[in-house]
């Protein structure tokens, strides 16, 4: 009876079959063509032993399989003066190992400047075979801007997959969730990790007045709205090119309409740590 090739997970147990009728020469198993020894206890290998009916069966029992056992095994009987050698077919043992949970290098939050190029990486390591990595934004599969690198971890049979995603940071992706999914043949279910994307941008400023027509003697309230991230915004007001110091920091400016202000420009400046923008309102004051 000859051994069969098999695939199994790290930590499993396995028995490779080898029975020989009327054996004459010395029997031993090889792993990747290296002899394991001839005594049934295989004393140099604490997880290996030969089991079965004495004188007839020399099955190789491997306990608690590791990646060291990912190899080709063969049962051999050495030649004697009267009989030639016997070799079984090779049994290829394929060992699958689960990777560590994937990680996104950015952590749980990815903060980016608007219109800049962003690079984020997802790493799945320690598995065998290598993991395949997929990226999604709000559940939608991403197919562009991905570069994947697969290599052996130093001196082991374990693999590492590094997937790099490059994209331009547009404001419309702010608040979106980037998800990395690592799929490995050794696991029944894939593993996922995600990060939330926030885009930093300078304020977008707009001005509104609380009345459409302004007459001399009226009080008009002008409101400054700034959409920005970070949302910590400082305000400054100018009327006719001069700063209104007492309105510094306020989101509203109240003006007593006077004919001397007619045709003058009201400007609201809004600044966050990314930059400063402004908006204008032209005073049109009706008087007799």
mmCIF file of C-alpha atoms in Angstrom:
data_model
loop_
_atom_site.group_PDB
_atom_site.id
_atom_site.type_symbol
_atom_site.label_atom_id
_atom_site.label_comp_id
_atom_site.label_asym_id
_atom_site.label_seq_id
_atom_site.Cartn_x
_atom_site.Cartn_y
_atom_site.Cartn_z
ATOM 1 C CA UNK A 1 0.000 0.000 0.000
ATOM 2 C CA UNK A 2 1.344 3.436 -1.004
ATOM 3 C CA UNK A 3 0.833 6.879 0.591
ATOM 4 C CA UNK A 4 -1.560 9.441 -0.948
ATOM 5 C CA UNK A 5 -1.038 13.193 -1.321
ATOM 6 C CA UNK A 6 -3.048 15.260 1.118
ATOM 7 C CA UNK A 7 -3.862 18.879 2.075
ATOM 8 C CA UNK A 8 -4.478 19.792 5.695
ATOM 9 C CA UNK A 9 -4.327 22.623 8.214
ATOM 10 C CA UNK A 10 -1.571 23.458 10.664
ATOM 11 C CA UNK A 11 -2.227 21.541 13.906
ATOM 12 C CA UNK A 12 -3.994 18.566 12.268
ATOM 13 C CA UNK A 13 -2.792 14.943 12.544
ATOM 14 C CA UNK A 14 -2.106 12.675 9.581
ATOM 15 C CA UNK A 15 -1.155 9.082 8.769
ATOM 16 C CA UNK A 16 0.625 8.266 5.479
ATOM 17 C CA UNK A 17 0.197 4.636 4.431
ATOM 18 C CA UNK A 18 3.005 2.165 3.684
ATOM 19 C CA UNK A 19 2.580 -1.628 3.729
ATOM 20 C CA UNK A 20 5.140 -4.078 2.303
ATOM 21 C CA UNK A 21 4.640 -7.835 1.935
ATOM 22 C CA UNK A 22 7.687 -10.061 2.468
ATOM 23 C CA UNK A 23 9.988 -7.111 3.157
ATOM 24 C CA UNK A 24 13.673 -8.012 2.955
ATOM 25 C CA UNK A 25 15.724 -4.772 3.035
ATOM 26 C CA UNK A 26 15.693 -1.887 5.552
ATOM 27 C CA UNK A 27 12.623 0.377 5.381
ATOM 28 C CA UNK A 28 12.639 4.119 5.989
ATOM 29 C CA UNK A 29 10.627 7.189 5.136
ATOM 30 C CA UNK A 30 12.108 10.253 3.454
ATOM 31 C CA UNK A 31 10.962 13.872 3.658
ATOM 32 C CA UNK A 32 12.044 15.894 0.619
ATOM 33 C CA UNK A 33 14.429 12.962 -0.101
ATOM 34 C CA UNK A 34 16.088 13.212 3.317
ATOM 35 C CA UNK A 35 15.989 9.960 5.358
ATOM 36 C CA UNK A 36 14.075 10.115 8.658
ATOM 37 C CA UNK A 37 15.605 7.006 10.259
ATOM 38 C CA UNK A 38 14.884 3.273 10.411
ATOM 39 C CA UNK A 39 13.594 2.637 13.972
ATOM 40 C CA UNK A 40 9.813 2.820 14.336
ATOM 41 C CA UNK A 41 9.998 5.523 17.043
ATOM 42 C CA UNK A 42 11.968 7.884 14.717
ATOM 43 C CA UNK A 43 13.743 9.260 17.774
ATOM 44 C CA UNK A 44 15.067 12.391 16.024
ATOM 45 C CA UNK A 45 11.490 13.578 15.306
ATOM 46 C CA UNK A 46 9.224 13.889 18.329
ATOM 47 C CA UNK A 47 6.034 14.317 16.257
ATOM 48 C CA UNK A 48 6.780 11.417 13.867
ATOM 49 C CA UNK A 49 6.573 7.679 14.313
ATOM 50 C CA UNK A 50 5.971 4.547 12.251
ATOM 51 C CA UNK A 51 2.792 2.714 13.266
ATOM 52 C CA UNK A 52 0.918 -0.415 12.177
ATOM 53 C CA UNK A 53 1.234 -4.199 12.263
ATOM 54 C CA UNK A 54 4.792 -5.256 13.099
ATOM 55 C CA UNK A 55 6.603 -6.746 10.119
ATOM 56 C CA UNK A 56 3.952 -5.659 7.598
ATOM 57 C CA UNK A 57 2.872 -2.021 7.983
ATOM 58 C CA UNK A 58 5.038 1.060 8.461
ATOM 59 C CA UNK A 59 2.537 3.931 8.251
ATOM 60 C CA UNK A 60 4.018 7.338 9.037
ATOM 61 C CA UNK A 61 2.029 9.083 11.771
ATOM 62 C CA UNK A 62 2.562 12.866 12.067
ATOM 63 C CA UNK A 63 1.045 14.652 15.072
ATOM 64 C CA UNK A 64 0.261 18.382 15.248
ATOM 65 C CA UNK A 65 1.316 19.160 11.676
ATOM 66 C CA UNK A 66 3.452 22.301 11.138
ATOM 67 C CA UNK A 67 4.729 24.068 8.037
ATOM 68 C CA UNK A 68 7.935 22.009 8.377
ATOM 69 C CA UNK A 69 5.820 19.070 7.221
ATOM 70 C CA UNK A 70 4.868 20.842 3.979
ATOM 71 C CA UNK A 71 6.996 18.493 1.840
ATOM 72 C CA UNK A 72 7.003 15.349 -0.298
ATOM 73 C CA UNK A 73 7.228 12.035 1.552
ATOM 74 C CA UNK A 74 8.277 8.624 0.248
ATOM 75 C CA UNK A 75 8.400 5.139 1.757
ATOM 76 C CA UNK A 76 11.569 3.254 0.672
ATOM 77 C CA UNK A 77 12.979 -0.241 1.154
ATOM 78 C CA UNK A 78 16.736 -0.450 0.635
ATOM 79 C CA UNK A 79 18.331 -2.993 -1.720
ATOM 80 C CA UNK A 80 19.930 -6.216 -0.535
ATOM 81 C CA UNK A 81 22.240 -8.596 -2.382
ATOM 82 C CA UNK A 82 19.254 -10.498 -3.743
ATOM 83 C CA UNK A 83 16.494 -7.866 -4.035
ATOM 84 C CA UNK A 84 16.530 -4.402 -5.651
ATOM 85 C CA UNK A 85 15.253 -1.277 -3.846
ATOM 86 C CA UNK A 86 11.532 -0.472 -3.615
ATOM 87 C CA UNK A 87 10.188 3.095 -3.577
ATOM 88 C CA UNK A 88 6.606 4.249 -3.202
ATOM 89 C CA UNK A 89 5.255 7.143 -5.231
ATOM 90 C CA UNK A 90 5.727 10.513 -3.597
ATOM 91 C CA UNK A 91 2.971 11.735 -1.283
ATOM 92 C CA UNK A 92 2.847 15.539 -1.334
ATOM 93 C CA UNK A 93 1.708 16.972 1.998
ATOM 94 C CA UNK A 94 0.356 20.505 1.613
ATOM 95 C CA UNK A 95 -0.015 22.403 4.877
ATOM 96 C CA UNK A 96 -2.274 25.455 5.087
ATOM 97 C CA UNK A 97 -1.655 28.064 7.790
ATOM 98 C CA UNK A 98 -3.985 30.871 8.821
ATOM 99 C CA UNK A 99 -2.559 34.396 8.571
ATOM 100 C CA UNK A 100 -2.719 36.979 11.335
ATOM 101 C CA UNK A 101 -5.680 39.397 11.093
ATOM 102 C CA UNK A 102 -5.033 41.979 8.340
ATOM 103 C CA UNK A 103 -3.969 45.498 9.296
ATOM 104 C CA UNK A 104 -4.386 48.853 7.545
ATOM 105 C CA UNK A 105 -1.276 50.958 8.125
ATOM 106 C CA UNK A 106 -3.306 54.175 8.543
ATOM 107 C CA UNK A 107 -5.183 52.836 11.568
ATOM 108 C CA UNK A 108 -8.930 53.405 12.119
ATOM 109 C CA UNK A 109 -8.936 56.947 10.679
ATOM 110 C CA UNK A 110 -7.286 58.212 7.486
ATOM 111 C CA UNK A 111 -7.121 62.033 7.315
ATOM 112 C CA UNK A 112 -6.119 63.450 3.914
ATOM 113 C CA UNK A 113 -5.668 66.874 2.297
ATOM 114 C CA UNK A 114 -8.045 67.647 -0.530
ATOM 115 C CA UNK A 115 -6.641 67.055 -4.050
ATOM 116 C CA UNK A 116 -3.468 65.386 -2.739
ATOM 117 C CA UNK A 117 -2.501 61.816 -3.713
ATOM 118 C CA UNK A 118 -3.108 59.320 -0.917
ATOM 119 C CA UNK A 119 -1.367 55.988 -0.285
ATOM 120 C CA UNK A 120 -2.772 53.400 2.113
ATOM 121 C CA UNK A 121 -1.505 49.855 2.655
ATOM 122 C CA UNK A 122 -3.121 46.651 3.896
ATOM 123 C CA UNK A 123 -0.900 43.821 5.155
ATOM 124 C CA UNK A 124 -1.793 40.156 5.661
ATOM 125 C CA UNK A 125 1.063 38.080 7.029
ATOM 126 C CA UNK A 126 1.883 34.631 8.370
ATOM 127 C CA UNK A 127 -0.413 32.613 6.123
ATOM 128 C CA UNK A 128 0.265 29.792 3.718
ATOM 129 C CA UNK A 129 -0.569 30.110 0.920
ATOM 130 C CA UNK A 130 -0.388 33.901 0.553
ATOM 131 C CA UNK A 131 -3.574 35.897 1.140
ATOM 132 C CA UNK A 132 -5.366 37.653 -1.706
ATOM 133 C CA UNK A 133 -6.378 41.203 -0.770
ATOM 134 C CA UNK A 134 -9.420 43.110 -2.044
ATOM 135 C CA UNK A 135 -10.296 46.763 -1.395
ATOM 136 C CA UNK A 136 -13.786 48.274 -1.130
ATOM 137 C CA UNK A 137 -15.074 51.825 -0.597
ATOM 138 C CA UNK A 138 -18.503 51.852 1.069
ATOM 139 C CA UNK A 139 -18.920 48.230 -0.061
ATOM 140 C CA UNK A 140 -18.018 48.892 -3.712
ATOM 141 C CA UNK A 141 -15.074 46.905 -5.078
ATOM 142 C CA UNK A 142 -12.093 49.082 -6.080
ATOM 143 C CA UNK A 143 -10.201 47.921 -9.176
ATOM 144 C CA UNK A 144 -7.833 50.810 -9.962
ATOM 145 C CA UNK A 145 -4.703 52.120 -8.258
ATOM 146 C CA UNK A 146 -3.829 48.824 -6.544
ATOM 147 C CA UNK A 147 -0.362 47.288 -6.375
ATOM 148 C CA UNK A 148 0.167 43.937 -4.637
ATOM 149 C CA UNK A 149 3.453 42.448 -3.456
ATOM 150 C CA UNK A 150 3.751 38.852 -2.191
ATOM 151 C CA UNK A 151 6.865 37.383 -0.615
ATOM 152 C CA UNK A 152 8.113 34.792 1.861
ATOM 153 C CA UNK A 153 8.566 35.918 5.433
ATOM 154 C CA UNK A 154 12.251 35.696 6.412
ATOM 155 C CA UNK A 155 13.435 32.090 6.322
ATOM 156 C CA UNK A 156 9.977 30.549 6.767
ATOM 157 C CA UNK A 157 7.321 29.036 4.546
ATOM 158 C CA UNK A 158 4.864 31.681 5.719
ATOM 159 C CA UNK A 159 3.850 34.409 3.284
ATOM 160 C CA UNK A 160 3.218 38.142 3.505
ATOM 161 C CA UNK A 161 0.933 40.090 1.155
ATOM 162 C CA UNK A 162 1.191 43.895 1.009
ATOM 163 C CA UNK A 163 -1.485 45.673 -1.030
ATOM 164 C CA UNK A 164 -0.962 49.390 -1.725
ATOM 165 C CA UNK A 165 -3.912 51.555 -2.781
ATOM 166 C CA UNK A 166 -3.261 54.985 -4.343
ATOM 167 C CA UNK A 167 -6.025 57.515 -5.038
ATOM 168 C CA UNK A 168 -6.669 61.247 -5.231
ATOM 169 C CA UNK A 169 -8.345 62.751 -2.195
ATOM 170 C CA UNK A 170 -11.589 64.360 -3.393
ATOM 171 C CA UNK A 171 -14.005 65.933 -0.981
ATOM 172 C CA UNK A 172 -16.877 63.677 -2.053
ATOM 173 C CA UNK A 173 -15.150 60.639 -0.475
ATOM 174 C CA UNK A 174 -15.021 62.297 2.956
ATOM 175 C CA UNK A 175 -16.805 60.122 5.511
ATOM 176 C CA UNK A 176 -16.451 57.006 3.371
ATOM 177 C CA UNK A 177 -15.220 53.680 4.747
ATOM 178 C CA UNK A 178 -12.261 51.927 3.105
ATOM 179 C CA UNK A 179 -12.284 48.187 3.739
ATOM 180 C CA UNK A 180 -9.505 45.671 3.177
ATOM 181 C CA UNK A 181 -10.537 42.014 2.843
ATOM 182 C CA UNK A 182 -7.862 39.298 3.137
ATOM 183 C CA UNK A 183 -8.886 35.963 1.604
ATOM 184 C CA UNK A 184 -6.834 32.883 2.471
ATOM 185 C CA UNK A 185 -7.343 29.268 1.386
ATOM 186 C CA UNK A 186 -6.650 28.081 4.923
ATOM 187 C CA UNK A 187 -9.616 29.981 6.384
ATOM 188 C CA UNK A 188 -13.266 29.281 5.701
ATOM 189 C CA UNK A 189 -14.101 32.958 6.080
ATOM 190 C CA UNK A 190 -12.161 35.989 4.901
ATOM 191 C CA UNK A 191 -11.038 38.608 7.396
ATOM 192 C CA UNK A 192 -11.690 42.335 7.097
ATOM 193 C CA UNK A 193 -10.346 45.577 8.508
ATOM 194 C CA UNK A 194 -11.480 49.113 7.721
ATOM 195 C CA UNK A 195 -10.572 52.768 8.090
ATOM 196 C CA UNK A 196 -12.715 55.905 7.863
ATOM 197 C CA UNK A 197 -11.593 58.539 5.354
ATOM 198 C CA UNK A 198 -11.836 62.238 6.210
ATOM 199 C CA UNK A 199 -10.788 64.897 3.692
ATOM 200 C CA UNK A 200 -9.416 68.195 4.993
ATOM 201 C CA UNK A 201 -10.303 71.273 2.925
ATOM 202 C CA UNK A 202 -10.232 75.052 3.284
ATOM 203 C CA UNK A 203 -13.545 76.839 3.972
ATOM 204 C CA UNK A 204 -16.180 77.286 1.264
ATOM 205 C CA UNK A 205 -17.749 80.630 2.149
ATOM 206 C CA UNK A 206 -21.143 82.123 1.329
ATOM 207 C CA UNK A 207 -22.954 85.271 2.513
ATOM 208 C CA UNK A 208 -26.679 85.890 2.955
ATOM 209 C CA UNK A 209 -28.599 88.997 4.101
ATOM 210 C CA UNK A 210 -31.828 88.872 6.119
ATOM 211 C CA UNK A 211 -33.638 91.293 3.789
ATOM 212 C CA UNK A 212 -33.752 91.662 0.016
ATOM 213 C CA UNK A 213 -34.134 95.423 -0.185
ATOM 214 C CA UNK A 214 -32.225 97.683 2.179
ATOM 215 C CA UNK A 215 -33.334 101.288 2.840
ATOM 216 C CA UNK A 216 -31.483 103.974 4.679
ATOM 217 C CA UNK A 217 -32.170 103.610 8.403
ATOM 218 C CA UNK A 218 -32.735 99.843 8.180
ATOM 219 C CA UNK A 219 -30.732 97.307 10.184
ATOM 220 C CA UNK A 220 -29.413 94.487 7.998
ATOM 221 C CA UNK A 221 -27.956 91.228 9.311
ATOM 222 C CA UNK A 222 -25.389 89.516 7.064
ATOM 223 C CA UNK A 223 -24.588 85.885 7.887
ATOM 224 C CA UNK A 224 -21.384 84.089 6.885
ATOM 225 C CA UNK A 225 -21.560 80.336 6.337
ATOM 226 C CA UNK A 226 -18.350 78.311 5.990
ATOM 227 C CA UNK A 227 -18.257 74.622 5.139
ATOM 228 C CA UNK A 228 -14.822 73.293 6.151
ATOM 229 C CA UNK A 229 -12.850 70.390 7.608
ATOM 230 C CA UNK A 230 -11.454 70.753 10.191
ATOM 231 C CA UNK A 231 -14.583 72.659 11.111
ATOM 232 C CA UNK A 232 -12.750 74.944 13.557
ATOM 233 C CA UNK A 233 -13.027 78.215 11.605
ATOM 234 C CA UNK A 234 -11.954 81.776 12.473
ATOM 235 C CA UNK A 235 -13.967 84.668 10.987
ATOM 236 C CA UNK A 236 -13.010 88.218 10.069
ATOM 237 C CA UNK A 237 -15.137 90.977 8.497
ATOM 238 C CA UNK A 238 -14.180 93.912 6.299
ATOM 239 C CA UNK A 239 -16.447 96.717 5.113
ATOM 240 C CA UNK A 240 -15.130 98.846 2.249
ATOM 241 C CA UNK A 241 -11.689 97.276 2.715
ATOM 242 C CA UNK A 242 -11.460 98.151 6.444
ATOM 243 C CA UNK A 243 -11.591 95.465 9.143
ATOM 244 C CA UNK A 244 -14.531 95.603 11.559
ATOM 245 C CA UNK A 245 -12.481 94.654 14.629
ATOM 246 C CA UNK A 246 -15.423 94.245 17.015
ATOM 247 C CA UNK A 247 -16.910 91.599 14.663
ATOM 248 C CA UNK A 248 -13.778 89.418 14.706
ATOM 249 C CA UNK A 249 -14.760 85.778 15.346
ATOM 250 C CA UNK A 250 -18.478 86.399 14.729
ATOM 251 C CA UNK A 251 -20.489 84.553 12.076
ATOM 252 C CA UNK A 252 -22.855 87.499 11.659
ATOM 253 C CA UNK A 253 -22.417 91.207 11.035
ATOM 254 C CA UNK A 254 -25.165 93.752 11.795
ATOM 255 C CA UNK A 255 -25.038 96.963 9.776
ATOM 256 C CA UNK A 256 -27.055 100.160 10.290
ATOM 257 C CA UNK A 257 -27.798 101.199 6.696
ATOM 258 C CA UNK A 258 -26.466 104.654 5.928
ATOM 259 C CA UNK A 259 -26.147 106.270 2.473
ATOM 260 C CA UNK A 260 -22.361 106.578 3.005
ATOM 261 C CA UNK A 261 -22.145 102.764 2.876
ATOM 262 C CA UNK A 262 -23.952 102.482 -0.468
ATOM 263 C CA UNK A 263 -21.854 100.561 -3.046
ATOM 264 C CA UNK A 264 -19.396 99.364 -0.451
ATOM 265 C CA UNK A 265 -18.313 95.742 -0.293
ATOM 266 C CA UNK A 266 -18.779 93.570 2.808
ATOM 267 C CA UNK A 267 -16.266 90.696 2.919
ATOM 268 C CA UNK A 268 -16.262 87.699 5.241
ATOM 269 C CA UNK A 269 -12.921 85.860 5.570
ATOM 270 C CA UNK A 270 -13.050 82.315 6.954
ATOM 271 C CA UNK A 271 -9.853 80.496 7.888
ATOM 272 C CA UNK A 272 -9.048 76.997 9.146
ATOM 273 C CA UNK A 273 -5.663 75.264 9.410
ATOM 274 C CA UNK A 274 -5.777 74.305 5.712
ATOM 275 C CA UNK A 275 -6.310 77.787 4.306
ATOM 276 C CA UNK A 276 -8.459 80.912 3.992
ATOM 277 C CA UNK A 277 -11.291 81.832 1.629
ATOM 278 C CA UNK A 278 -13.715 84.746 1.448
ATOM 279 C CA UNK A 279 -17.073 85.856 0.056
ATOM 280 C CA UNK A 280 -18.405 89.344 -0.763
ATOM 281 C CA UNK A 281 -21.763 91.125 -0.450
ATOM 282 C CA UNK A 282 -22.333 94.478 -2.177
ATOM 283 C CA UNK A 283 -24.343 97.004 -0.172
ATOM 284 C CA UNK A 284 -27.168 98.505 -2.244
ATOM 285 C CA UNK A 285 -28.837 101.067 0.041
ATOM 286 C CA UNK A 286 -31.869 102.920 -1.238
ATOM 287 C CA UNK A 287 -32.377 106.487 -0.037
ATOM 288 C CA UNK A 288 -34.417 109.465 -1.139
#
